[in-house]
Amino acid sequence: MQNYQRVVTAIDLSEESAAVVDRANNIAARNSAELHLVHVIEPLSLAYGGDIPMDFSGVQDQLQEQAEKQLRQFGERYTLPSDRLHLLIGRPESQIHQLADDISADLIVVGSHGRQGLALILGSTANGVLHGAHCDVLAVRVGQ
């Protein structure tokens, strides 16, 4: 197994994120690697379609403030400096790929629910990250 230098861990800030960060933190510690956490907020206009004539800016601002707070809490728990906490806005897969490329990450760690059936056909963030990454990807199974 390769020695990793920079590990990017994509989290959705749910309770299950702790298991994903724990796994990534262990890998980073064993390799004396930098651990980076990333959370991507998908703009509500993308999530609900751009055709809805509503102003989501207030809601989007609240989502961003809450995400910043939760991401900082993860950073404190794992004693990560603020420059290794990344809150991005856009499509999760593309933003995670871009961050990994920007910092020359050699491992991306994501959580995966191991969905089947229709969810598998439609894909997931973990699947999207896997298929476009220029480095190793570890999918950590979370949930039941």
PDB file of C-alpha atoms in Angstrom:
ATOM      1  CA  MET A   1       0.000   0.000   0.000  1.00  0.00           C
ATOM      2  CA  GLN A   2       1.208   3.442  -0.908  1.00  0.00           C
ATOM      3  CA  ASN A   3       2.157   6.017   1.709  1.00  0.00           C
ATOM      4  CA  TYR A   4      -0.388   8.791   1.528  1.00  0.00           C
ATOM      5  CA  GLN A   5       0.638  12.420   1.944  1.00  0.00           C
ATOM      6  CA  ARG A   6      -2.742  14.211   1.766  1.00  0.00           C
ATOM      7  CA  VAL A   7      -6.091  12.661   2.585  1.00  0.00           C
ATOM      8  CA  VAL A   8      -9.311  14.444   1.614  1.00  0.00           C
ATOM      9  CA  THR A   9     -12.353  13.296   3.534  1.00  0.00           C
ATOM     10  CA  ALA A  10     -15.753  14.234   2.139  1.00  0.00           C
ATOM     11  CA  ILE A  11     -18.446  14.422   4.789  1.00  0.00           C
ATOM     12  CA  ASP A  12     -22.136  15.236   4.774  1.00  0.00           C
ATOM     13  CA  LEU A  13     -22.048  16.422   8.422  1.00  0.00           C
ATOM     14  CA  SER A  14     -24.491  13.712   9.515  1.00  0.00           C
ATOM     15  CA  GLU A  15     -23.900  11.550  12.591  1.00  0.00           C
ATOM     16  CA  GLU A  16     -22.418   8.917  10.276  1.00  0.00           C
ATOM     17  CA  SER A  17     -19.676  11.342   9.222  1.00  0.00           C
ATOM     18  CA  ALA A  18     -17.767  10.639  12.431  1.00  0.00           C
ATOM     19  CA  ALA A  19     -17.132   7.027  11.349  1.00  0.00           C
ATOM     20  CA  VAL A  20     -15.822   8.247   7.991  1.00  0.00           C
ATOM     21  CA  VAL A  21     -13.536  10.836   9.596  1.00  0.00           C
ATOM     22  CA  ASP A  22     -12.327   8.309  12.172  1.00  0.00           C
ATOM     23  CA  ARG A  23     -11.249   5.946   9.386  1.00  0.00           C
ATOM     24  CA  ALA A  24      -9.577   8.738   7.423  1.00  0.00           C
ATOM     25  CA  ASN A  25      -7.877  10.089  10.539  1.00  0.00           C
ATOM     26  CA  ASN A  26      -6.424   6.644  11.302  1.00  0.00           C
ATOM     27  CA  ILE A  27      -5.068   6.339   7.768  1.00  0.00           C
ATOM     28  CA  ALA A  28      -3.623   9.849   7.899  1.00  0.00           C
ATOM     29  CA  ALA A  29      -1.993   9.185  11.285  1.00  0.00           C
ATOM     30  CA  ARG A  30      -0.418   5.912  10.106  1.00  0.00           C
ATOM     31  CA  ASN A  31       1.004   7.675   7.059  1.00  0.00           C
ATOM     32  CA  SER A  32       1.918  10.991   8.756  1.00  0.00           C
ATOM     33  CA  ALA A  33      -0.349  12.576   6.161  1.00  0.00           C
ATOM     34  CA  GLU A  34      -2.331  15.804   6.172  1.00  0.00           C
ATOM     35  CA  LEU A  35      -6.024  15.272   6.800  1.00  0.00           C
ATOM     36  CA  HIS A  36      -8.429  17.620   5.031  1.00  0.00           C
ATOM     37  CA  LEU A  37     -12.202  17.683   5.564  1.00  0.00           C
ATOM     38  CA  VAL A  38     -14.584  18.887   2.884  1.00  0.00           C
ATOM     39  CA  HIS A  39     -18.300  19.469   2.896  1.00  0.00           C
ATOM     40  CA  VAL A  40     -20.056  20.550  -0.264  1.00  0.00           C
ATOM     41  CA  ILE A  41     -23.312  22.466  -0.183  1.00  0.00           C
ATOM     42  CA  GLU A  42     -25.336  21.917  -3.300  1.00  0.00           C
ATOM     43  CA  PRO A  43     -27.082  25.176  -4.248  1.00  0.00           C
ATOM     44  CA  LEU A  44     -30.801  24.910  -3.682  1.00  0.00           C
ATOM     45  CA  SER A  45     -31.389  26.136  -7.220  1.00  0.00           C
ATOM     46  CA  LEU A  46     -29.567  23.015  -8.475  1.00  0.00           C
ATOM     47  CA  ALA A  47     -31.237  20.683  -6.025  1.00  0.00           C
ATOM     48  CA  TYR A  48     -34.761  21.939  -6.760  1.00  0.00           C
ATOM     49  CA  GLY A  49     -34.318  23.035 -10.346  1.00  0.00           C
ATOM     50  CA  GLY A  50     -33.641  26.515 -11.632  1.00  0.00           C
ATOM     51  CA  ASP A  51     -37.200  26.892 -12.919  1.00  0.00           C
ATOM     52  CA  ILE A  52     -38.736  27.594  -9.537  1.00  0.00           C
ATOM     53  CA  PRO A  53     -39.257  31.365  -9.209  1.00  0.00           C
ATOM     54  CA  MET A  54     -38.278  31.570  -5.548  1.00  0.00           C
ATOM     55  CA  ASP A  55     -35.516  33.351  -3.702  1.00  0.00           C
ATOM     56  CA  PHE A  56     -33.576  30.735  -1.743  1.00  0.00           C
ATOM     57  CA  SER A  57     -30.774  33.104  -0.683  1.00  0.00           C
ATOM     58  CA  GLY A  58     -31.871  33.364   2.966  1.00  0.00           C
ATOM     59  CA  VAL A  59     -32.219  29.618   3.309  1.00  0.00           C
ATOM     60  CA  GLN A  60     -28.922  29.080   1.478  1.00  0.00           C
ATOM     61  CA  ASP A  61     -27.179  31.490   3.895  1.00  0.00           C
ATOM     62  CA  GLN A  62     -28.595  29.603   6.889  1.00  0.00           C
ATOM     63  CA  LEU A  63     -27.461  26.280   5.453  1.00  0.00           C
ATOM     64  CA  GLN A  64     -23.981  27.682   4.924  1.00  0.00           C
ATOM     65  CA  GLU A  65     -23.750  29.123   8.460  1.00  0.00           C
ATOM     66  CA  GLN A  66     -24.872  25.821   9.992  1.00  0.00           C
ATOM     67  CA  ALA A  67     -22.435  23.853   7.827  1.00  0.00           C
ATOM     68  CA  GLU A  68     -19.548  26.163   8.785  1.00  0.00           C
ATOM     69  CA  LYS A  69     -20.332  25.631  12.467  1.00  0.00           C
ATOM     70  CA  GLN A  70     -20.527  21.839  12.140  1.00  0.00           C
ATOM     71  CA  LEU A  71     -17.366  21.679  10.020  1.00  0.00           C
ATOM     72  CA  ARG A  72     -15.489  23.738  12.642  1.00  0.00           C
ATOM     73  CA  GLN A  73     -16.685  21.288  15.309  1.00  0.00           C
ATOM     74  CA  PHE A  74     -15.258  18.384  13.320  1.00  0.00           C
ATOM     75  CA  GLY A  75     -12.024  20.344  12.933  1.00  0.00           C
ATOM     76  CA  GLU A  76     -11.809  20.922  16.687  1.00  0.00           C
ATOM     77  CA  ARG A  77     -12.531  17.266  17.436  1.00  0.00           C
ATOM     78  CA  TYR A  78      -9.624  16.172  15.230  1.00  0.00           C
ATOM     79  CA  THR A  79      -7.413  19.213  16.003  1.00  0.00           C
ATOM     80  CA  LEU A  80      -7.269  20.289  12.379  1.00  0.00           C
ATOM     81  CA  PRO A  81      -6.182  23.796  11.416  1.00  0.00           C
ATOM     82  CA  SER A  82      -8.783  25.900   9.636  1.00  0.00           C
ATOM     83  CA  ASP A  83      -6.873  25.754   6.342  1.00  0.00           C
ATOM     84  CA  ARG A  84      -7.678  22.025   6.198  1.00  0.00           C
ATOM     85  CA  LEU A  85     -11.429  22.577   6.545  1.00  0.00           C
ATOM     86  CA  HIS A  86     -13.095  23.213   3.206  1.00  0.00           C
ATOM     87  CA  LEU A  87     -16.692  24.335   2.755  1.00  0.00           C
ATOM     88  CA  LEU A  88     -17.510  24.463  -0.939  1.00  0.00           C
ATOM     89  CA  ILE A  89     -20.613  25.196  -2.968  1.00  0.00           C
ATOM     90  CA  GLY A  90     -21.546  23.313  -6.119  1.00  0.00           C
ATOM     91  CA  ARG A  91     -21.938  19.764  -7.343  1.00  0.00           C
ATOM     92  CA  PRO A  92     -20.360  17.510  -4.683  1.00  0.00           C
ATOM     93  CA  GLU A  93     -18.493  15.168  -7.039  1.00  0.00           C
ATOM     94  CA  SER A  94     -16.887  17.925  -9.097  1.00  0.00           C
ATOM     95  CA  GLN A  95     -16.010  20.062  -6.067  1.00  0.00           C
ATOM     96  CA  ILE A  96     -14.395  17.104  -4.281  1.00  0.00           C
ATOM     97  CA  HIS A  97     -12.383  16.238  -7.402  1.00  0.00           C
ATOM     98  CA  GLN A  98     -11.281  19.839  -7.821  1.00  0.00           C
ATOM     99  CA  LEU A  99     -10.156  20.146  -4.192  1.00  0.00           C
ATOM    100  CA  ALA A 100      -8.272  16.841  -4.388  1.00  0.00           C
ATOM    101  CA  ASP A 101      -6.498  18.051  -7.532  1.00  0.00           C
ATOM    102  CA  ASP A 102      -5.797  21.516  -6.058  1.00  0.00           C
ATOM    103  CA  ILE A 103      -4.059  20.145  -2.969  1.00  0.00           C
ATOM    104  CA  SER A 104      -2.497  17.125  -4.710  1.00  0.00           C
ATOM    105  CA  ALA A 105      -4.397  14.639  -2.575  1.00  0.00           C
ATOM    106  CA  ASP A 106      -3.502  11.012  -3.043  1.00  0.00           C
ATOM    107  CA  LEU A 107      -6.536   9.587  -1.218  1.00  0.00           C
ATOM    108  CA  ILE A 108     -10.187  10.601  -1.037  1.00  0.00           C
ATOM    109  CA  VAL A 109     -12.302   9.024   1.704  1.00  0.00           C
ATOM    110  CA  VAL A 110     -16.094   9.073   1.359  1.00  0.00           C
ATOM    111  CA  GLY A 111     -18.988   7.462   3.154  1.00  0.00           C
ATOM    112  CA  SER A 112     -21.177   4.986   1.302  1.00  0.00           C
ATOM    113  CA  HIS A 113     -24.548   3.611   2.275  1.00  0.00           C
ATOM    114  CA  GLY A 114     -24.171   0.639  -0.072  1.00  0.00           C
ATOM    115  CA  ARG A 115     -27.465   1.412  -1.762  1.00  0.00           C
ATOM    116  CA  GLN A 116     -29.006  -1.018  -4.169  1.00  0.00           C
ATOM    117  CA  GLY A 117     -31.740  -0.973  -6.773  1.00  0.00           C
ATOM    118  CA  LEU A 118     -32.916   2.404  -8.037  1.00  0.00           C
ATOM    119  CA  ALA A 119     -30.464   4.388  -5.881  1.00  0.00           C
ATOM    120  CA  LEU A 120     -27.610   2.337  -7.337  1.00  0.00           C
ATOM    121  CA  ILE A 121     -28.777   3.016 -10.903  1.00  0.00           C
ATOM    122  CA  LEU A 122     -29.128   6.732 -10.239  1.00  0.00           C
ATOM    123  CA  GLY A 123     -25.730   6.808  -8.575  1.00  0.00           C
ATOM    124  CA  SER A 124     -24.500   8.467  -5.433  1.00  0.00           C
ATOM    125  CA  THR A 125     -21.887  10.981  -4.406  1.00  0.00           C
ATOM    126  CA  ALA A 126     -19.488   8.158  -3.500  1.00  0.00           C
ATOM    127  CA  ASN A 127     -19.949   6.588  -6.916  1.00  0.00           C
ATOM    128  CA  GLY A 128     -19.457   9.939  -8.644  1.00  0.00           C
ATOM    129  CA  VAL A 129     -16.289  10.603  -6.672  1.00  0.00           C
ATOM    130  CA  LEU A 130     -14.926   7.152  -7.475  1.00  0.00           C
ATOM    131  CA  HIS A 131     -15.418   7.455 -11.206  1.00  0.00           C
ATOM    132  CA  GLY A 132     -13.779  10.831 -11.688  1.00  0.00           C
ATOM    133  CA  ALA A 133     -10.931  10.800  -9.200  1.00  0.00           C
ATOM    134  CA  HIS A 134      -7.269  11.025 -10.173  1.00  0.00           C
ATOM    135  CA  CYS A 135      -6.193   9.308  -6.945  1.00  0.00           C
ATOM    136  CA  ASP A 136      -7.218   6.408  -4.711  1.00  0.00           C
ATOM    137  CA  VAL A 137     -10.751   6.467  -3.282  1.00  0.00           C
ATOM    138  CA  LEU A 138     -11.849   4.637  -0.145  1.00  0.00           C
ATOM    139  CA  ALA A 139     -15.586   4.185   0.390  1.00  0.00           C
ATOM    140  CA  VAL A 140     -16.374   3.622   4.074  1.00  0.00           C
ATOM    141  CA  ARG A 141     -19.641   1.780   4.572  1.00  0.00           C
ATOM    142  CA  VAL A 142     -21.926   3.637   6.966  1.00  0.00           C
ATOM    143  CA  GLY A 143     -25.465   3.056   8.158  1.00  0.00           C
ATOM    144  CA  GLN A 144     -27.432  -0.161   8.034  1.00  0.00           C
TER     145      GLN A 144
END
